[in-house]
Protein backbone atom coordinates (compact mmCIF):
# COMPACT_ATOMS: atom_id res chain seq x y z
CA UNK A 1 0.00 0.00 0.00
CA UNK A 2 1.22 3.51 -0.72
CA UNK A 3 1.63 6.02 2.10
CA UNK A 4 -0.68 8.46 0.30
CA UNK A 5 -4.00 7.32 -1.15
CA UNK A 6 -4.16 6.98 -4.93
CA UNK A 7 -6.58 8.94 -7.10
CA UNK A 8 -10.04 7.30 -7.13
CA UNK A 9 -10.26 7.59 -10.93
CA UNK A 10 -6.85 5.94 -11.28
CA UNK A 11 -7.92 2.98 -9.11
CA UNK A 12 -11.17 2.61 -11.06
CA UNK A 13 -9.17 2.56 -14.30
CA UNK A 14 -7.08 -0.27 -12.89
CA UNK A 15 -10.23 -2.18 -11.89
CA UNK A 16 -11.68 -1.73 -15.37
CA UNK A 17 -8.49 -3.11 -16.85
CA UNK A 18 -8.65 -6.18 -14.56
CA UNK A 19 -12.37 -6.65 -15.31
CA UNK A 20 -11.62 -6.65 -19.02
CA UNK A 21 -9.08 -9.45 -18.56
CA UNK A 22 -11.79 -11.67 -17.04
CA UNK A 23 -14.12 -13.82 -19.10
CA UNK A 24 -17.83 -12.99 -18.82
CA UNK A 25 -20.89 -15.18 -19.21
CA UNK A 26 -22.50 -12.66 -21.56
CA UNK A 27 -19.66 -13.10 -24.09
CA UNK A 28 -20.74 -16.66 -24.77
CA UNK A 29 -17.46 -18.63 -24.64
CA UNK A 30 -17.93 -20.20 -21.19
CA UNK A 31 -19.17 -23.77 -21.58
CA UNK A 32 -17.60 -25.31 -18.50
CA UNK A 33 -19.02 -23.34 -15.58
CA UNK A 34 -21.81 -24.30 -13.21
CA UNK A 35 -22.53 -20.63 -12.56
CA UNK A 36 -24.18 -18.09 -14.82
CA UNK A 37 -25.07 -14.41 -15.04
CA UNK A 38 -27.14 -13.80 -11.91
CA UNK A 39 -30.75 -12.71 -12.22
CA UNK A 40 -31.15 -8.87 -12.17
CA UNK A 41 -33.12 -9.16 -8.91
CA UNK A 42 -30.11 -10.90 -7.33
CA UNK A 43 -27.76 -8.14 -8.44
CA UNK A 44 -30.02 -5.42 -7.03
CA UNK A 45 -30.64 -7.23 -3.73
CA UNK A 46 -26.99 -8.16 -3.32
CA UNK A 47 -25.76 -4.57 -3.61
CA UNK A 48 -28.58 -3.31 -1.34
CA UNK A 49 -27.53 -5.63 1.53
CA UNK A 50 -23.77 -5.39 1.10
CA UNK A 51 -23.28 -4.41 4.81
CA UNK A 52 -25.23 -7.36 6.26
CA UNK A 53 -23.39 -9.89 8.36
CA UNK A 54 -25.36 -12.83 9.71
CA UNK A 55 -22.36 -13.75 11.82
CA UNK A 56 -23.86 -11.20 14.23
CA UNK A 57 -27.56 -11.78 13.51
CA UNK A 58 -28.98 -9.45 16.19
CA UNK A 59 -27.88 -6.47 14.11
CA UNK A 60 -29.59 -7.74 10.98
CA UNK A 61 -33.02 -9.06 11.96
CA UNK A 62 -34.38 -8.23 8.51
CA UNK A 63 -31.70 -10.26 6.73
CA UNK A 64 -32.15 -13.06 9.28
CA UNK A 65 -35.88 -13.26 8.49
CA UNK A 66 -35.08 -13.41 4.78
CA UNK A 67 -32.69 -16.30 5.48
CA UNK A 68 -35.48 -18.17 7.31
CA UNK A 69 -37.78 -17.58 4.35
CA UNK A 70 -35.12 -18.81 1.91
CA UNK A 71 -34.67 -21.99 3.96
CA UNK A 72 -38.45 -22.51 3.99
CA UNK A 73 -38.71 -22.01 0.21
CA UNK A 74 -35.80 -24.37 -0.43
CA UNK A 75 -37.30 -26.85 2.04
CA UNK A 76 -40.62 -26.86 0.22
CA UNK A 77 -38.79 -27.35 -3.10
CA UNK A 78 -37.13 -30.40 -1.51
CA UNK A 79 -40.29 -31.86 0.10
CA UNK A 80 -39.73 -30.58 3.65
CA UNK A 81 -41.37 -27.30 4.60
CA UNK A 82 -40.02 -27.68 8.12
CA UNK A 83 -36.35 -28.12 7.23
CA UNK A 84 -33.70 -26.36 9.29
CA UNK A 85 -30.47 -24.96 7.90
CA UNK A 86 -28.67 -21.90 6.66
CA UNK A 87 -27.26 -20.17 3.62
CA UNK A 88 -23.57 -20.96 3.06
CA UNK A 89 -20.79 -19.83 0.76
CA UNK A 90 -21.47 -22.73 -1.63
CA UNK A 91 -21.52 -26.48 -2.10
CA UNK A 92 -18.12 -27.03 -0.52
CA UNK A 93 -19.06 -25.31 2.73
CA UNK A 94 -22.42 -27.12 2.85
CA UNK A 95 -20.81 -30.52 2.28
CA UNK A 96 -18.12 -29.91 4.91
CA UNK A 97 -20.78 -28.76 7.38
CA UNK A 98 -22.88 -31.87 6.70
CA UNK A 99 -19.93 -34.14 7.50
CA UNK A 100 -19.12 -32.08 10.59
CA UNK A 101 -22.69 -32.63 11.82
CA UNK A 102 -22.58 -36.34 10.96
CA UNK A 103 -19.31 -36.69 12.86
CA UNK A 104 -20.73 -34.90 15.91
CA UNK A 105 -24.04 -36.76 15.92
CA UNK A 106 -22.67 -40.26 15.31
CA UNK A 107 -19.17 -39.94 16.84
CA UNK A 108 -17.95 -42.18 14.00
CA UNK A 109 -15.24 -41.73 11.40
CA UNK A 110 -15.99 -43.33 8.03
CA UNK A 111 -17.61 -41.48 5.14
CA UNK A 112 -19.01 -43.60 2.31
CA UNK A 113 -19.27 -41.76 -1.01
CA UNK A 114 -19.11 -42.56 -4.73
CA UNK A 115 -15.96 -42.06 -6.82
CA UNK A 116 -17.94 -39.42 -8.70
CA UNK A 117 -18.48 -37.26 -5.60
CA UNK A 118 -17.21 -33.69 -5.62
CA UNK A 119 -13.70 -33.20 -4.20
CA UNK A 120 -15.17 -31.18 -1.32
CA UNK A 121 -15.78 -34.52 0.44
CA UNK A 122 -12.05 -35.24 0.34
CA UNK A 123 -11.39 -31.75 1.73
CA UNK A 124 -13.85 -32.48 4.55
CA UNK A 125 -12.16 -35.81 5.36
CA UNK A 126 -8.74 -34.14 5.42
CA UNK A 127 -9.94 -31.34 7.67
CA UNK A 128 -11.74 -33.53 10.19
CA UNK A 129 -9.56 -36.61 10.04
CA UNK A 130 -12.42 -38.71 8.67
CA UNK A 131 -11.79 -41.83 6.61
CA UNK A 132 -13.06 -41.74 3.02
CA UNK A 133 -14.58 -45.02 1.79
CA UNK A 134 -14.98 -44.63 -1.96
CA UNK A 135 -17.54 -46.69 -3.86
CA UNK A 136 -17.15 -47.64 -7.53
CA UNK A 137 -19.60 -46.72 -10.28
CA UNK A 138 -21.92 -48.86 -12.40
CA UNK A 139 -22.06 -48.71 -16.22
CA UNK A 140 -24.19 -45.58 -16.02
CA UNK A 141 -21.64 -43.89 -13.74
CA UNK A 142 -23.85 -44.11 -10.65
CA UNK A 143 -22.75 -45.33 -7.23
CA UNK A 144 -22.75 -49.17 -7.10
CA UNK A 145 -25.35 -50.06 -4.53
CA UNK A 146 -24.12 -53.61 -3.86
CA UNK A 147 -20.65 -52.29 -3.01
CA UNK A 148 -22.12 -49.47 -0.90
CA UNK A 149 -24.23 -51.95 1.04
CA UNK A 150 -21.12 -54.04 1.75
CA UNK A 151 -19.09 -51.07 2.95
CA UNK A 152 -21.70 -49.33 5.12
CA UNK A 153 -21.01 -50.54 8.65
CA UNK A 154 -21.21 -49.59 12.31
CA UNK A 155 -18.15 -47.41 11.70
CA UNK A 156 -20.02 -45.24 9.18
CA UNK A 157 -20.49 -41.61 10.18
CA UNK A 158 -22.14 -40.62 6.92
CA UNK A 159 -23.26 -42.00 3.57
CA UNK A 160 -23.31 -39.55 0.65
CA UNK A 161 -25.40 -39.75 -2.52
CA UNK A 162 -25.08 -37.23 -5.36
CA UNK A 163 -28.05 -35.78 -7.24
CA UNK A 164 -26.40 -34.36 -10.34
CA UNK A 165 -22.75 -35.34 -10.38
CA UNK A 166 -20.26 -32.60 -11.18
CA UNK A 167 -18.83 -34.37 -14.22
CA UNK A 168 -21.73 -36.16 -15.92
CA UNK A 169 -24.84 -34.80 -14.20
CA UNK A 170 -26.19 -38.23 -13.21
CA UNK A 171 -27.98 -39.08 -9.97
CA UNK A 172 -27.09 -41.90 -7.58
CA UNK A 173 -29.87 -44.31 -6.49
CA UNK A 174 -30.65 -42.25 -3.39
CA UNK A 175 -33.92 -44.19 -2.87
CA UNK A 176 -31.91 -47.39 -2.37
CA UNK A 177 -29.42 -45.61 -0.11
CA UNK A 178 -32.34 -44.32 1.93
CA UNK A 179 -33.61 -47.89 2.39
CA UNK A 180 -30.16 -49.16 3.38
CA UNK A 181 -29.56 -46.29 5.82
CA UNK A 182 -33.07 -46.82 7.16
CA UNK A 183 -33.09 -43.66 9.30
CA UNK A 184 -30.29 -45.18 11.39
CA UNK A 185 -27.23 -44.19 9.37
CA UNK A 186 -26.74 -40.50 8.53
CA UNK A 187 -27.49 -39.96 4.82
CA UNK A 188 -26.41 -36.73 3.13
CA UNK A 189 -27.38 -35.81 -0.44
CA UNK A 190 -25.25 -33.48 -2.52
CA UNK A 191 -27.76 -31.76 -4.80
CA UNK A 192 -25.57 -28.67 -5.22
CA UNK A 193 -26.26 -28.72 -8.95
CA UNK A 194 -29.31 -31.00 -9.29
CA UNK A 195 -31.37 -29.34 -6.56
CA UNK A 196 -32.51 -26.54 -8.85
CA UNK A 197 -32.87 -28.85 -11.87
CA UNK A 198 -34.49 -32.17 -10.91
CA UNK A 199 -37.71 -30.73 -9.33
CA UNK A 200 -38.39 -28.72 -12.49
CA UNK A 201 -37.52 -31.59 -14.84
CA UNK A 202 -40.17 -33.57 -12.98
CA UNK A 203 -42.72 -30.77 -13.50
CA UNK A 204 -41.80 -30.83 -17.21
CA UNK A 205 -42.73 -34.51 -17.36
CA UNK A 206 -39.26 -36.09 -17.30
CA UNK A 207 -38.85 -39.32 -15.38
CA UNK A 208 -36.61 -38.21 -12.53
CA UNK A 209 -35.36 -40.13 -9.51
CA UNK A 210 -36.38 -39.18 -5.96
CA UNK A 211 -33.42 -37.66 -4.15
CA UNK A 212 -34.61 -35.34 -1.38
CA UNK A 213 -36.46 -35.30 1.97
CA UNK A 214 -39.34 -37.20 0.34
CA UNK A 215 -37.13 -40.19 1.12
CA UNK A 216 -37.31 -40.92 4.83
CA UNK A 217 -33.62 -41.79 5.22
CA UNK A 218 -32.32 -38.44 3.88
CA UNK A 219 -30.94 -36.37 6.80
CA UNK A 220 -29.40 -33.40 4.99
CA UNK A 221 -29.25 -31.88 1.51
CA UNK A 222 -26.80 -29.47 -0.15
CA UNK A 223 -28.41 -27.17 -2.74
CA UNK A 224 -26.71 -24.20 -4.41
CA UNK A 225 -28.68 -21.11 -5.39
CA UNK A 226 -25.53 -19.76 -7.11
CA UNK A 227 -25.61 -22.57 -9.66
CA UNK A 228 -28.96 -23.23 -11.41
CA UNK A 229 -30.74 -21.05 -8.81
CA UNK A 230 -29.53 -17.93 -10.73
CA UNK A 231 -28.50 -16.16 -7.51
CA UNK A 232 -25.35 -14.12 -6.93
CA UNK A 233 -22.10 -15.83 -5.85
CA UNK A 234 -21.54 -16.99 -3.10
CA UNK A 235 -24.86 -18.64 -2.29
CA UNK A 236 -25.09 -22.24 -1.16
CA UNK A 237 -27.46 -23.78 1.35
CA UNK A 238 -27.49 -26.74 3.69
CA UNK A 239 -30.88 -28.15 4.68
CA UNK A 240 -31.38 -30.45 7.65
CA UNK A 241 -34.21 -32.71 8.73
CA UNK A 242 -33.67 -32.34 12.50
CA UNK A 243 -33.13 -29.29 14.70
CA UNK A 244 -30.69 -31.25 16.85
CA UNK A 245 -28.33 -31.45 13.84
CA UNK A 246 -27.90 -27.67 13.96
CA UNK A 247 -27.62 -27.74 17.72
CA UNK A 248 -24.74 -30.21 17.50
CA UNK A 249 -22.53 -27.53 15.88
CA UNK A 250 -23.93 -24.34 17.45
CA UNK A 251 -21.94 -21.81 19.47
CA UNK A 252 -23.13 -18.72 21.35
CA UNK A 253 -20.21 -16.35 21.92
CA UNK A 254 -21.11 -13.93 24.74
CA UNK A 255 -20.01 -10.83 22.84
CA UNK A 256 -22.23 -11.55 19.82
CA UNK A 257 -25.96 -11.04 19.43
CA UNK A 258 -27.00 -14.55 18.56
CA UNK A 259 -26.15 -18.17 17.95
CA UNK A 260 -23.83 -19.31 15.16
CA UNK A 261 -24.38 -22.80 13.80
CA UNK A 262 -22.10 -22.74 10.81
CA UNK A 263 -18.44 -22.79 9.76
CA UNK A 264 -18.08 -19.09 8.94
CA UNK A 265 -18.13 -16.37 11.57
CA UNK A 266 -18.60 -13.19 9.63
CA UNK A 267 -20.34 -14.37 6.51
CA UNK A 268 -21.30 -12.87 3.20
CA UNK A 269 -24.99 -12.32 3.79
CA UNK A 270 -25.90 -10.19 0.78
CA UNK A 271 -26.49 -13.45 -1.12
CA UNK A 272 -29.41 -14.18 1.21
CA UNK A 273 -31.60 -11.33 -0.12
CA UNK A 274 -30.05 -12.10 -3.54
CA UNK A 275 -31.42 -15.64 -3.35
CA UNK A 276 -34.73 -14.56 -1.82
CA UNK A 277 -35.39 -11.94 -4.51
CA UNK A 278 -34.47 -14.32 -7.33
CA UNK A 279 -36.68 -17.15 -6.05
CA UNK A 280 -39.62 -14.80 -5.45
CA UNK A 281 -39.36 -13.07 -8.84
CA UNK A 282 -38.88 -16.27 -10.85
CA UNK A 283 -41.28 -18.56 -9.00
CA UNK A 284 -41.59 -22.20 -10.01
CA UNK A 285 -42.79 -21.18 -13.49
CA UNK A 286 -39.69 -19.07 -14.06
CA UNK A 287 -37.31 -21.87 -13.03
CA UNK A 288 -39.24 -24.41 -15.10
CA UNK A 289 -38.85 -22.16 -18.17
CA UNK A 290 -35.10 -21.81 -17.54
CA UNK A 291 -34.62 -25.57 -17.08
CA UNK A 292 -36.69 -26.29 -20.20
CA UNK A 293 -34.64 -23.93 -22.30
CA UNK A 294 -31.33 -25.31 -20.92
CA UNK A 295 -32.49 -28.86 -21.72
CA UNK A 296 -33.47 -27.88 -25.29
CA UNK A 297 -29.95 -26.51 -25.86
CA UNK A 298 -28.47 -29.56 -24.10
CA UNK A 299 -30.17 -31.94 -26.54
CA UNK A 300 -29.12 -29.71 -29.42
CA UNK A 301 -25.48 -29.78 -28.25
CA UNK A 302 -25.54 -33.56 -27.85
CA UNK A 303 -27.00 -33.93 -31.37
CA UNK A 304 -24.25 -31.69 -32.79
CA UNK A 305 -21.56 -33.65 -30.88
CA UNK A 306 -22.84 -36.87 -32.46
CA UNK A 307 -23.08 -35.30 -35.94
CA UNK A 308 -19.36 -34.54 -35.95
CA UNK A 309 -18.60 -38.13 -34.95
CA UNK A 310 -18.18 -37.85 -31.17
CA UNK A 311 -19.54 -40.38 -28.68
CA UNK A 312 -21.36 -39.60 -25.46
CA UNK A 313 -20.64 -41.80 -22.41
CA UNK A 314 -24.26 -41.29 -21.25
CA UNK A 315 -27.27 -39.48 -22.66
CA UNK A 316 -27.72 -36.23 -20.69
CA UNK A 317 -30.02 -36.47 -17.68
CA UNK A 318 -29.70 -32.81 -16.89
CA UNK A 319 -27.99 -29.86 -18.57
CA UNK A 320 -24.51 -31.38 -18.73
CA UNK A 321 -23.20 -33.13 -21.87
CA UNK A 322 -19.91 -34.97 -22.16
CA UNK A 323 -18.17 -36.29 -25.26
CA UNK A 324 -15.45 -38.93 -25.12
CA UNK A 325 -11.92 -37.85 -26.08
CA UNK A 326 -8.66 -39.78 -26.23
CA UNK A 327 -6.82 -36.68 -25.07
CA UNK A 328 -9.26 -34.20 -23.49
CA UNK A 329 -6.40 -32.16 -22.00
CA UNK A 330 -5.00 -31.30 -25.42
CA UNK A 331 -8.45 -30.53 -26.88
CA UNK A 332 -9.38 -28.27 -23.96
CA UNK A 333 -6.03 -26.46 -24.22
CA UNK A 334 -6.43 -25.78 -27.94
CA UNK A 335 -10.01 -24.61 -27.53
CA UNK A 336 -8.90 -22.38 -24.68
CA UNK A 337 -6.47 -20.59 -26.98
CA UNK A 338 -9.42 -19.80 -29.26
CA UNK A 339 -11.42 -18.33 -26.36
CA UNK A 340 -13.62 -21.39 -25.67
CA UNK A 341 -13.73 -22.29 -21.98
CA UNK A 342 -14.94 -25.87 -21.87
CA UNK A 343 -13.95 -28.30 -19.11
CA UNK A 344 -12.86 -31.94 -19.04
CA UNK A 345 -13.62 -35.01 -16.96
CA UNK A 346 -11.38 -37.69 -15.44
CA UNK A 347 -13.59 -40.75 -15.60
CA UNK A 348 -14.45 -41.37 -18.40
CA UNK A 349 -12.10 -39.04 -20.32
CA UNK A 350 -14.29 -36.44 -21.94
CA UNK A 351 -14.80 -32.81 -22.70
CA UNK A 352 -17.72 -31.52 -20.67
CA UNK A 353 -20.26 -28.86 -21.59
CA UNK A 354 -22.42 -27.39 -18.84
CA UNK A 355 -25.42 -25.86 -20.57
CA UNK A 356 -26.19 -22.94 -18.29
CA UNK A 357 -28.66 -20.24 -19.38
CA UNK A 358 -25.88 -18.22 -21.04
CA UNK A 359 -25.15 -21.16 -23.40
CA UNK A 360 -27.59 -20.58 -26.25
CA UNK A 361 -28.14 -22.39 -29.58
CA UNK A 362 -26.13 -19.62 -31.25
CA UNK A 363 -23.21 -20.33 -28.88
CA UNK A 364 -23.43 -24.03 -29.86
CA UNK A 365 -23.54 -23.12 -33.57
CA UNK A 366 -20.42 -20.99 -33.19
CA UNK A 367 -18.63 -23.60 -31.06
CA UNK A 368 -19.17 -26.80 -33.04
CA UNK A 369 -17.18 -25.84 -36.21
CA UNK A 370 -14.22 -24.81 -33.99
CA UNK A 371 -14.46 -28.04 -32.01
CA UNK A 372 -14.63 -30.06 -35.23
CA UNK A 373 -11.44 -28.42 -36.55
CA UNK A 374 -9.56 -29.08 -33.30
CA UNK A 375 -10.79 -32.70 -33.09
CA UNK A 376 -9.81 -33.37 -36.74
CA UNK A 377 -6.34 -31.88 -36.26
CA UNK A 378 -5.75 -34.10 -33.22
CA UNK A 379 -7.17 -37.31 -34.70
CA UNK A 380 -10.17 -37.48 -32.35
CA UNK A 381 -12.60 -37.84 -35.28
N1 LIG B 1 -21.11 -30.53 -5.17
C1 LIG B 1 -21.25 -30.65 -6.50
C2 LIG B 1 -22.07 -31.78 -7.06
C3 LIG B 1 -20.64 -29.72 -7.35
O1 LIG B 1 -20.73 -29.85 -8.67
C4 LIG B 1 -19.89 -28.67 -6.78
C5 LIG B 1 -19.19 -27.64 -7.61
C6 LIG B 1 -19.78 -28.61 -5.37
C7 LIG B 1 -20.41 -29.55 -4.60
C8 LIG B 1 -18.99 -27.52 -4.70
O2 LIG B 1 -19.63 -26.31 -4.87
P1 LIG B 1 -18.89 -24.92 -4.70
O3 LIG B 1 -17.90 -24.79 -5.83
O4 LIG B 1 -20.00 -23.93 -4.75
O5 LIG B 1 -18.22 -24.94 -3.40
N2 LIG B 1 -18.91 -27.94 -8.92
C9 LIG B 1 -18.13 -27.08 -9.79
C10 LIG B 1 -16.68 -27.56 -9.73
O6 LIG B 1 -16.03 -27.54 -8.70
C11 LIG B 1 -18.21 -25.62 -9.42
C12 LIG B 1 -17.81 -24.66 -10.47
C13 LIG B 1 -18.50 -23.47 -10.59
C14 LIG B 1 -16.74 -24.84 -11.31
C15 LIG B 1 -18.13 -22.51 -11.52
C16 LIG B 1 -16.38 -23.91 -12.25
C17 LIG B 1 -17.06 -22.74 -12.34
O7 LIG B 1 -16.69 -21.77 -13.27
O8 LIG B 1 -16.21 -28.05 -10.76
PDB file of C-alpha atoms and ligand atoms in Angstrom, residues 32-35 90-92 95 118-120 162 164 166 190 192 224 226-227, ligand 1:
ATOM      1  CA  UNK A  32     -17.602 -25.314 -18.498  1.00  0.00           C
ATOM      2  CA  UNK A  33     -19.019 -23.335 -15.576  1.00  0.00           C
ATOM      3  CA  UNK A  34     -21.809 -24.299 -13.213  1.00  0.00           C
ATOM      4  CA  UNK A  35     -22.526 -20.634 -12.560  1.00  0.00           C
ATOM      5  CA  UNK A  90     -21.473 -22.727  -1.633  1.00  0.00           C
ATOM      6  CA  UNK A  91     -21.522 -26.476  -2.095  1.00  0.00           C
ATOM      7  CA  UNK A  92     -18.123 -27.030  -0.524  1.00  0.00           C
ATOM      8  CA  UNK A  95     -20.808 -30.519   2.285  1.00  0.00           C
ATOM      9  CA  UNK A 118     -17.211 -33.686  -5.615  1.00  0.00           C
ATOM     10  CA  UNK A 119     -13.704 -33.201  -4.197  1.00  0.00           C
ATOM     11  CA  UNK A 120     -15.172 -31.176  -1.320  1.00  0.00           C
ATOM     12  CA  UNK A 162     -25.084 -37.233  -5.358  1.00  0.00           C
ATOM     13  CA  UNK A 164     -26.404 -34.361 -10.338  1.00  0.00           C
ATOM     14  CA  UNK A 166     -20.257 -32.604 -11.177  1.00  0.00           C
ATOM     15  CA  UNK A 190     -25.246 -33.477  -2.518  1.00  0.00           C
ATOM     16  CA  UNK A 192     -25.571 -28.668  -5.224  1.00  0.00           C
ATOM     17  CA  UNK A 224     -26.706 -24.201  -4.409  1.00  0.00           C
ATOM     18  CA  UNK A 226     -25.534 -19.761  -7.108  1.00  0.00           C
ATOM     19  CA  UNK A 227     -25.610 -22.567  -9.662  1.00  0.00           C
TER      20      UNK A 227
HETATM   21  N1  LIG B   1     -21.107 -30.530  -5.173  1.00  0.00           N
HETATM   22  C1  LIG B   1     -21.253 -30.652  -6.498  1.00  0.00           C
HETATM   23  C2  LIG B   1     -22.069 -31.777  -7.060  1.00  0.00           C
HETATM   24  C3  LIG B   1     -20.640 -29.724  -7.346  1.00  0.00           C
HETATM   25  O1  LIG B   1     -20.731 -29.854  -8.668  1.00  0.00           O
HETATM   26  C4  LIG B   1     -19.885 -28.673  -6.779  1.00  0.00           C
HETATM   27  C5  LIG B   1     -19.190 -27.642  -7.611  1.00  0.00           C
HETATM   28  C6  LIG B   1     -19.777 -28.609  -5.367  1.00  0.00           C
HETATM   29  C7  LIG B   1     -20.408 -29.551  -4.598  1.00  0.00           C
HETATM   30  C8  LIG B   1     -18.992 -27.519  -4.699  1.00  0.00           C
HETATM   31  O2  LIG B   1     -19.629 -26.309  -4.875  1.00  0.00           O
HETATM   32  P1  LIG B   1     -18.886 -24.919  -4.699  1.00  0.00           P
HETATM   33  O3  LIG B   1     -17.904 -24.789  -5.834  1.00  0.00           O
HETATM   34  O4  LIG B   1     -20.001 -23.933  -4.753  1.00  0.00           O
HETATM   35  O5  LIG B   1     -18.217 -24.941  -3.399  1.00  0.00           O
HETATM   36  N2  LIG B   1     -18.910 -27.938  -8.921  1.00  0.00           N
HETATM   37  C9  LIG B   1     -18.128 -27.076  -9.785  1.00  0.00           C
HETATM   38  C10 LIG B   1     -16.676 -27.564  -9.725  1.00  0.00           C
HETATM   39  O6  LIG B   1     -16.025 -27.537  -8.703  1.00  0.00           O
HETATM   40  C11 LIG B   1     -18.207 -25.621  -9.419  1.00  0.00           C
HETATM   41  C12 LIG B   1     -17.810 -24.661 -10.475  1.00  0.00           C
HETATM   42  C13 LIG B   1     -18.499 -23.474 -10.594  1.00  0.00           C
HETATM   43  C14 LIG B   1     -16.740 -24.845 -11.310  1.00  0.00           C
HETATM   44  C15 LIG B   1     -18.131 -22.507 -11.517  1.00  0.00           C
HETATM   45  C16 LIG B   1     -16.376 -23.908 -12.248  1.00  0.00           C
HETATM   46  C17 LIG B   1     -17.059 -22.736 -12.339  1.00  0.00           C
HETATM   47  O7  LIG B   1     -16.686 -21.771 -13.274  1.00  0.00           O
HETATM   48  O8  LIG B   1     -16.214 -28.050 -10.757  1.00  0.00           O
END
